[in-house]
PDB file of C-alpha atoms in Angstrom:
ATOM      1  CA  UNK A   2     149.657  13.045  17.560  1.00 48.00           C
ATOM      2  CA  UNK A   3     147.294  16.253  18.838  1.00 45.00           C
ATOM      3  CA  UNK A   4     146.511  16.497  15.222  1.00 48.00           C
ATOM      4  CA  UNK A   5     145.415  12.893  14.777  1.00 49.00           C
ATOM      5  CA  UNK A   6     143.013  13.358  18.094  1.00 46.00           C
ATOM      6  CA  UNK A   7     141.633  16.548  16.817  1.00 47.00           C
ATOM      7  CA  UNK A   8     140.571  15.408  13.411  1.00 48.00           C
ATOM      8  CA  UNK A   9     138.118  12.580  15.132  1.00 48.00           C
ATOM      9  CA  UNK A  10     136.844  14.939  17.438  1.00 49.00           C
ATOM     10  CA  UNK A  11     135.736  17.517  14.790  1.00 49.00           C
ATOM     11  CA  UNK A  12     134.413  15.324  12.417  1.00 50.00           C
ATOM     12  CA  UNK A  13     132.120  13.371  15.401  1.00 54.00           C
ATOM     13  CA  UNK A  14     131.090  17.527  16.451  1.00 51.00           C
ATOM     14  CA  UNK A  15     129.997  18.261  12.861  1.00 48.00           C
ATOM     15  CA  UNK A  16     128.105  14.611  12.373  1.00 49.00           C
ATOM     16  CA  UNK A  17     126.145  15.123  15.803  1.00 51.00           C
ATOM     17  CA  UNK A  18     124.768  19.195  15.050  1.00 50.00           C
ATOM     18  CA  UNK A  19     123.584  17.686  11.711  1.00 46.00           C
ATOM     19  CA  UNK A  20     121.777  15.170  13.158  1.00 47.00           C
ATOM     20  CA  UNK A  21     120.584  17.724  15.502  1.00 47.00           C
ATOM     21  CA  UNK A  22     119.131  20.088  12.773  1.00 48.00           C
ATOM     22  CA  UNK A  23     116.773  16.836  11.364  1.00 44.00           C
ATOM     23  CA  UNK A  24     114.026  16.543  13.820  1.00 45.00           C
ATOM     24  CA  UNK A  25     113.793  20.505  13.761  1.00 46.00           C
ATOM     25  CA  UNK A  26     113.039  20.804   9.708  1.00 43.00           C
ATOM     26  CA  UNK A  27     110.678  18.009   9.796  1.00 42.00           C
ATOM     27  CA  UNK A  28     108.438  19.823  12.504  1.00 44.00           C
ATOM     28  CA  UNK A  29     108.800  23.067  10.599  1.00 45.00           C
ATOM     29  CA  UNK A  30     107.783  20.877   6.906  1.00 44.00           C
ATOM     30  CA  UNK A  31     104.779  18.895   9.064  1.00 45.00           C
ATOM     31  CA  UNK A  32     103.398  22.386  10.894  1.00 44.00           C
ATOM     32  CA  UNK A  33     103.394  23.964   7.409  1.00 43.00           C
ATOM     33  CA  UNK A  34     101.098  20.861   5.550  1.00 45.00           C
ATOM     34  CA  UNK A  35      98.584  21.170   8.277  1.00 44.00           C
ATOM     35  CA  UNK A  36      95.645  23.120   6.889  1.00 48.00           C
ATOM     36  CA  UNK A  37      93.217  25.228   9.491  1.00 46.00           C
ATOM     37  CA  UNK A  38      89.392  24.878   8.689  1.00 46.00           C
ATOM     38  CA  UNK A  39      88.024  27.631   6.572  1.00 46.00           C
ATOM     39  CA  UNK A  40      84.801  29.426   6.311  1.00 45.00           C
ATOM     40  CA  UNK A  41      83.161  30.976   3.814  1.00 43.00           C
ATOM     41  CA  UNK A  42      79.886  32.438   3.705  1.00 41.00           C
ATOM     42  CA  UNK A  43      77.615  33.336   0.976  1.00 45.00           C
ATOM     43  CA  UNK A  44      74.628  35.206   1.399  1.00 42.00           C
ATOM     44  CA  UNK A  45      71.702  36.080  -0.456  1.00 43.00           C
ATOM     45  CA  UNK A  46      68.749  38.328   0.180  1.00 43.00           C
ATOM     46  CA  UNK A  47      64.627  38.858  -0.351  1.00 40.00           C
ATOM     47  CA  UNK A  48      62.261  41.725   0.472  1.00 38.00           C
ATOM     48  CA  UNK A  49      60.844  38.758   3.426  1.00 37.00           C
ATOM     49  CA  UNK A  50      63.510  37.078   4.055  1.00 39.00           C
ATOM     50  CA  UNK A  51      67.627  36.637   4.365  1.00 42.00           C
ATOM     51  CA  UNK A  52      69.356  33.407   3.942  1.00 41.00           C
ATOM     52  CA  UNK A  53      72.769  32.989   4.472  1.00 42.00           C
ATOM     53  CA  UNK A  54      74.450  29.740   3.327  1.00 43.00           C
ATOM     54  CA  UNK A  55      77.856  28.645   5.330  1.00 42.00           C
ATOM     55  CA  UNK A  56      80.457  26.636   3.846  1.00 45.00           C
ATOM     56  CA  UNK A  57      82.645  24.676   6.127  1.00 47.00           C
ATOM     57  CA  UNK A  58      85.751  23.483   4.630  1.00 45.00           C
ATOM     58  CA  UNK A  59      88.344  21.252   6.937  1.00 43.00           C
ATOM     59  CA  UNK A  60      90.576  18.287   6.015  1.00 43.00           C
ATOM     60  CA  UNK A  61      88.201  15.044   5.817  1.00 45.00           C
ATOM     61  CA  UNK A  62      86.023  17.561   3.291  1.00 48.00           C
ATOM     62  CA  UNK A  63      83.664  20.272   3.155  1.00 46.00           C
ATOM     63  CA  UNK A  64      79.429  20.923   4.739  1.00 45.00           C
ATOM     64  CA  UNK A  65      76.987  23.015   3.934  1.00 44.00           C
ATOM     65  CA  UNK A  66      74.650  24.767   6.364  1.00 45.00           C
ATOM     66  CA  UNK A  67      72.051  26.917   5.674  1.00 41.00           C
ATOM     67  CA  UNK A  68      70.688  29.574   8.238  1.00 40.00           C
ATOM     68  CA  UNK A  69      67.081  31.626   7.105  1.00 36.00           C
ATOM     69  CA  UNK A  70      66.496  34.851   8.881  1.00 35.00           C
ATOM     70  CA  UNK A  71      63.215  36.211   8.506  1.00 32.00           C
ATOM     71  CA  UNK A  72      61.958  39.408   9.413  1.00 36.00           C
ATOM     72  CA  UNK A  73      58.530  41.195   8.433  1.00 35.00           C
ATOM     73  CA  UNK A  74      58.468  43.176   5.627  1.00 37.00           C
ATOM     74  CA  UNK A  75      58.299  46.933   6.447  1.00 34.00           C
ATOM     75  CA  UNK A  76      56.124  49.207   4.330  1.00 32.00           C
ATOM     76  CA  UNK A  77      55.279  52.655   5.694  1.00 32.00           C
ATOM     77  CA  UNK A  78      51.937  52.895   7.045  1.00 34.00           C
ATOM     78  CA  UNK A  79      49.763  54.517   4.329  1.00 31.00           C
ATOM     79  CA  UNK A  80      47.742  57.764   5.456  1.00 43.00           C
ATOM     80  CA  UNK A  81      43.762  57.232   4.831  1.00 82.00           C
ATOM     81  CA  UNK A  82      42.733  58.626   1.433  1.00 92.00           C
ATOM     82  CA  UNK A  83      39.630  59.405   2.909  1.00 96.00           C
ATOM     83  CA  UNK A  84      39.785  61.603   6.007  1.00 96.00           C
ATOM     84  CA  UNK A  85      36.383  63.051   6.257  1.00 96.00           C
ATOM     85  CA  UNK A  86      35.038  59.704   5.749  1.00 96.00           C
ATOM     86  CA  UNK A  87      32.024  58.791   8.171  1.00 96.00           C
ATOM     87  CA  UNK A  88      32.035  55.114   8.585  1.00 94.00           C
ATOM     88  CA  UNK A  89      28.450  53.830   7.988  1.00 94.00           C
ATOM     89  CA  UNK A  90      28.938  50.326   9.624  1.00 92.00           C
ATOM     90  CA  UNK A  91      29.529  51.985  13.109  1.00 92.00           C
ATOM     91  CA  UNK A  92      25.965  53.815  12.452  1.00 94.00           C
ATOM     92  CA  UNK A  93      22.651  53.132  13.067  1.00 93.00           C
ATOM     93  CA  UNK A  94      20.791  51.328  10.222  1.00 94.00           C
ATOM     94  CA  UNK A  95      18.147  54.396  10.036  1.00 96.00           C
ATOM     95  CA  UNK A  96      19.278  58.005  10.723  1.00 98.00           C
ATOM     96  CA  UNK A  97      16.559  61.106  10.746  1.00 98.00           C
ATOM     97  CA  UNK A  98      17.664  64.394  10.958  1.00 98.00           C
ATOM     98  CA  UNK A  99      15.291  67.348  11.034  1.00 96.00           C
ATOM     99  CA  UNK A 100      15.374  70.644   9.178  1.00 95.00           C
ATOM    100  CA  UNK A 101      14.598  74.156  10.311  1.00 91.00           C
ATOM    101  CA  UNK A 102      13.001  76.598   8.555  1.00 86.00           C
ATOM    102  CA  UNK A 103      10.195  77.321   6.038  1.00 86.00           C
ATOM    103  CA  UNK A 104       9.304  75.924   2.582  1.00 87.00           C
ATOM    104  CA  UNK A 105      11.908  72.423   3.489  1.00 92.00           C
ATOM    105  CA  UNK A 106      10.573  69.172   4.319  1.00 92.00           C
ATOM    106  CA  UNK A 107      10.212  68.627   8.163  1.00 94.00           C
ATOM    107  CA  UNK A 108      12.680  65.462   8.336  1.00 96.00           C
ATOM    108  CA  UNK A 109      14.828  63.294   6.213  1.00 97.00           C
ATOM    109  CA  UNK A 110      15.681  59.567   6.889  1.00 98.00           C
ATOM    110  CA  UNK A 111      17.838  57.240   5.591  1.00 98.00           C
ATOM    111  CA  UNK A 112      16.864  53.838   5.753  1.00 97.00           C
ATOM    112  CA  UNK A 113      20.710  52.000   5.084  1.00 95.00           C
ATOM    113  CA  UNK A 114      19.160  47.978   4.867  1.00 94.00           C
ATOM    114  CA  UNK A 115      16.549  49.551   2.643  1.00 95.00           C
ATOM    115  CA  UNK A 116      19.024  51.655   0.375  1.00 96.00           C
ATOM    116  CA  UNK A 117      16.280  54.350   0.739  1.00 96.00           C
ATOM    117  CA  UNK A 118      15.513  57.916   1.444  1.00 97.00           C
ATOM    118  CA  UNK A 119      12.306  59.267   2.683  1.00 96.00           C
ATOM    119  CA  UNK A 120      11.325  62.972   3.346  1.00 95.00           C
ATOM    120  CA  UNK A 121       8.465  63.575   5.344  1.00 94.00           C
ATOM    121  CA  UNK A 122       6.400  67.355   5.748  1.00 90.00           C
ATOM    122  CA  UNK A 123       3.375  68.484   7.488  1.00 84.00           C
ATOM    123  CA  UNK A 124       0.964  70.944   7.225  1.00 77.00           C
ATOM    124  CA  UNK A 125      -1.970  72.293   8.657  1.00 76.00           C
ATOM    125  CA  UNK A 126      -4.063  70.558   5.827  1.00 78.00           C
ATOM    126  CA  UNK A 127      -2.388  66.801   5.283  1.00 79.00           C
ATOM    127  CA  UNK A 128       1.159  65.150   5.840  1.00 84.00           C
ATOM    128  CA  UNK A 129       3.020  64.335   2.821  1.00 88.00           C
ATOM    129  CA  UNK A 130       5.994  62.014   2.430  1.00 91.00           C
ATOM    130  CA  UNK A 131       8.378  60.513  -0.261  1.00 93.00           C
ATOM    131  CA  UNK A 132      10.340  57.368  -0.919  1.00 94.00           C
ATOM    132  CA  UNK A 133      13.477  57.458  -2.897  1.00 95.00           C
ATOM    133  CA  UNK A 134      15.951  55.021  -3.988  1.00 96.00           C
ATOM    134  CA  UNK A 135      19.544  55.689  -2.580  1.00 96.00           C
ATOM    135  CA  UNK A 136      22.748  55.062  -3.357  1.00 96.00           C
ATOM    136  CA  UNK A 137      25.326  55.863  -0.228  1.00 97.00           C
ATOM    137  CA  UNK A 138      29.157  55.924  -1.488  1.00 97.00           C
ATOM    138  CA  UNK A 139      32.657  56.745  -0.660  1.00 96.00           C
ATOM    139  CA  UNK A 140      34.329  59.396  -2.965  1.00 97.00           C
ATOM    140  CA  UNK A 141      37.062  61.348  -3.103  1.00 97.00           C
ATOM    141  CA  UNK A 142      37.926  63.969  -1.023  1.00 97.00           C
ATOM    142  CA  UNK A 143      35.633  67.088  -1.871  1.00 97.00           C
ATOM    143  CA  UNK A 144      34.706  70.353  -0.596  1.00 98.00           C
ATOM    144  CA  UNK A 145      31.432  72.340  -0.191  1.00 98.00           C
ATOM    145  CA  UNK A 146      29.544  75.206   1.056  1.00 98.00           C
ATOM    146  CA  UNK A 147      26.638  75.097   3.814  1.00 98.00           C
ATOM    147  CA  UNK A 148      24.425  76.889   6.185  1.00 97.00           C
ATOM    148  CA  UNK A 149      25.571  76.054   9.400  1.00 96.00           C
ATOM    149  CA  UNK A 150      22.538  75.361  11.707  1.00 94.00           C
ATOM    150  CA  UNK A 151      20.895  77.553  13.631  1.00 90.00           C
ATOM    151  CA  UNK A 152      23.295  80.910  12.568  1.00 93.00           C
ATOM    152  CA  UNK A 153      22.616  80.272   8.403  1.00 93.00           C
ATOM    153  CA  UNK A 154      26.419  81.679   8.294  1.00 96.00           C
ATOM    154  CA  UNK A 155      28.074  79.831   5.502  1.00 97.00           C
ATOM    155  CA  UNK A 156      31.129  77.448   5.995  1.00 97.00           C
ATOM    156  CA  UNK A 157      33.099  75.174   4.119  1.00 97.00           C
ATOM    157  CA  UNK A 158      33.592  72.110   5.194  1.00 97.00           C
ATOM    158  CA  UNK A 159      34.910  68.321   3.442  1.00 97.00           C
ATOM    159  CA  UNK A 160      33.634  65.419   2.689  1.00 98.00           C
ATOM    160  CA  UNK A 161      34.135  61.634   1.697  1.00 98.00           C
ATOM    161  CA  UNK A 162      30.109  59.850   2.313  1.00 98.00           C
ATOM    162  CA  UNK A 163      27.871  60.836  -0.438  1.00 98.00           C
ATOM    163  CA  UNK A 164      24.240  59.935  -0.974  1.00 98.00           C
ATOM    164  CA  UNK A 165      23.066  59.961  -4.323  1.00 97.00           C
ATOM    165  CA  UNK A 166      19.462  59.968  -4.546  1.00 96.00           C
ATOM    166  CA  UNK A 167      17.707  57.559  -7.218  1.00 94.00           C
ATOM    167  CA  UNK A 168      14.218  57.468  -8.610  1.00 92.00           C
ATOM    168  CA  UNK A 169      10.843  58.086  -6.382  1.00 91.00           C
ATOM    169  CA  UNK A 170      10.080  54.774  -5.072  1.00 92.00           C
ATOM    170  CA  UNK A 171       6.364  55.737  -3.517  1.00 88.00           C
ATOM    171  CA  UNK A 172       5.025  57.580  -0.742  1.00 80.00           C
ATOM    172  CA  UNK A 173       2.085  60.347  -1.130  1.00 73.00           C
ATOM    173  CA  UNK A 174       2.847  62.592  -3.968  1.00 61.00           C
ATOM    174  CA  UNK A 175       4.898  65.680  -3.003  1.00 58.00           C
ATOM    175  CA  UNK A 176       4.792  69.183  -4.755  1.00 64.00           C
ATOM    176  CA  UNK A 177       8.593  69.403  -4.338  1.00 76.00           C
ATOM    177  CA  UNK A 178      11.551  67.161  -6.197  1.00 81.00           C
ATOM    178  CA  UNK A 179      14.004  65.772  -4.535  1.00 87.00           C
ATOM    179  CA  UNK A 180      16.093  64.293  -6.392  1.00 84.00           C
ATOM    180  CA  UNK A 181      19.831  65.533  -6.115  1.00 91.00           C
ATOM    181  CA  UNK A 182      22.831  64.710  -3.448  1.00 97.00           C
ATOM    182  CA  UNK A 183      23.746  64.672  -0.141  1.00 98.00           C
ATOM    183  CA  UNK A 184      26.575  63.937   2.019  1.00 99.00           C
ATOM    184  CA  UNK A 185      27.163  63.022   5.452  1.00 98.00           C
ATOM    185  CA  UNK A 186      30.392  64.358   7.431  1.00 98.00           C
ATOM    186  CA  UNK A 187      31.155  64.992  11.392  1.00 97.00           C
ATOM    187  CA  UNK A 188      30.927  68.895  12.523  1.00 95.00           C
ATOM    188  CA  UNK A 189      33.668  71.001  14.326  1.00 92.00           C
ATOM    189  CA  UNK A 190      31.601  69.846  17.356  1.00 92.00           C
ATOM    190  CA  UNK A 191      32.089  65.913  16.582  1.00 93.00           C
ATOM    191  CA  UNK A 192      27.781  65.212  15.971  1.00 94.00           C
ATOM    192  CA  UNK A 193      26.812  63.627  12.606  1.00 97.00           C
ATOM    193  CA  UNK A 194      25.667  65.990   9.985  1.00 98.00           C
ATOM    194  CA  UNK A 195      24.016  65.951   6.650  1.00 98.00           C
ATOM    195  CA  UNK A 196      24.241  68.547   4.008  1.00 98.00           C
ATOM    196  CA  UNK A 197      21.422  68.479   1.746  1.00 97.00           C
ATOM    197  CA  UNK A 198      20.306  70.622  -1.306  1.00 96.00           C
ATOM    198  CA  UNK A 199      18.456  73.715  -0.068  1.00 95.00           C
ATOM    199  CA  UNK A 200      14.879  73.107  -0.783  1.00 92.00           C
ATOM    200  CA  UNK A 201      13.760  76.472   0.534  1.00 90.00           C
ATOM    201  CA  UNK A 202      15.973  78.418  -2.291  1.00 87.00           C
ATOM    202  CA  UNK A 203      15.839  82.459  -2.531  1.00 86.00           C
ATOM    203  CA  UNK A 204      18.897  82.637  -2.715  1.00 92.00           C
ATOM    204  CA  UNK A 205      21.320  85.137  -4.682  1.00 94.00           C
ATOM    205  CA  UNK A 206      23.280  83.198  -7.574  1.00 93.00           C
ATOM    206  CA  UNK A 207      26.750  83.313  -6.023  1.00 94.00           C
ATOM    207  CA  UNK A 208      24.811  80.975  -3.079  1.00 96.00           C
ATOM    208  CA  UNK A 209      23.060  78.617  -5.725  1.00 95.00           C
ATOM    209  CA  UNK A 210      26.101  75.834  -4.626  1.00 96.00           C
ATOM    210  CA  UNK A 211      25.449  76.269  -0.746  1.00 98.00           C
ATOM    211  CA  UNK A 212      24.032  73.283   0.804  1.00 98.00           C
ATOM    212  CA  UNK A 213      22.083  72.985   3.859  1.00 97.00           C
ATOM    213  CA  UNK A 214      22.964  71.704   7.023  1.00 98.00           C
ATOM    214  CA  UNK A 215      20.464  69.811   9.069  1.00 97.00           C
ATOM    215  CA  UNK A 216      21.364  67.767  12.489  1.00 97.00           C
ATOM    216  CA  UNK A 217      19.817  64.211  14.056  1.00 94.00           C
TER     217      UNK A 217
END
């Protein structure tokens, strides 16, 4: 009789801790199909700019979005290739500087609107003076010899602003030719100075390059 009881019991045990172990596997089998959004990004890149492009996927489907970062382009600042260069727009349109010394003209200007040059000497007898056509230029870097003023000691010193001398444009009619180059270039003491050909000469031939000095 125990054994008839028993058999019931174990087979209704059995039947309920199945039924018990359903609910359980279909949560595990629905967690698993459920799919967490994804992102994947995709960039691509300029010397101006960076874009990045962002891909959204999720289950109803999948966006785009773009995002553009721009920054400025950055190029190391470039050194001047022209140092010594005196910057003519920051000077007056006509500059005179005067020379010292015997058998040289008494001043030089330069006339910048005019594109002229015009060398003016006196003497006892008359006053003489000279027109030229001139060119005024930027060149490269160059170095030369001069007189320094007032001591005649020579110094090197470099230059950028040349001033190329053209043909004689009028004036009275001067024993002496002008015609060469000059250049324009700031002194140790920060003043304006021009280095012309030395007109006066007598000088030995390792000096024939030395230029003179002469200040506003």
């Amino acid at each position: 009789m125990k054994r008839k009881v028993l058999v019931p019991l174990l087979l209704s045990l059995l039947l309920s801790g199945c039924s018990a172990n359903v609910p359980e596997e279909a949560t595990t089998s629905s967690s698993s199909q459920k799919q967490m959004p994804s992102e994947t990004v995709e960039s691509s890149q300029s010397s101006l700019s960076d874009t990045k492009t962002v891909t959204r996927a999720s289950a109803s489907g999948s966006t785009s979005e773009s995002v553009s970062e721009t920054e400025s382009p950055k190029t190391p600042e470039t050194a001047s290739a022209y140092p010594y260069q005196v910057d003519m727009s920051q000077q007056s349109n006509v500059l005179t500087f005067s020379f010292e010394g015997f058998n040289v003209p008494d001043t030089v200007t330069i006339d910048q609107s005019k594109e002229e040059v015009t060398f003016e000497s006196s003497t006892p007898d008359d006053s003489v003076t000279s027109r030229y056509r001139a060119t005024i230029a930027t060149v490269p870097t160059k170095t030369i010899r001069v007189f320094s003023v007032g001591t005649n000691q020579i110094r090197e010193v470099k230059v950028n602003t040349q001033i190329s001398i053209g043909k004689i444009l009028g004036g009275t009619q001067d024993r002496k030719d002008y015609h060469g180059t000059m250049y324009l270039f700031y002194n140790h003491d920060g003043v304006l100075s021009l280095a012309t050909p030395n007109y006066a000469g007598n000088v030995p031939a390792d000096q024939m390059d030395v230029m003179q000095e002469v200040l506003p």
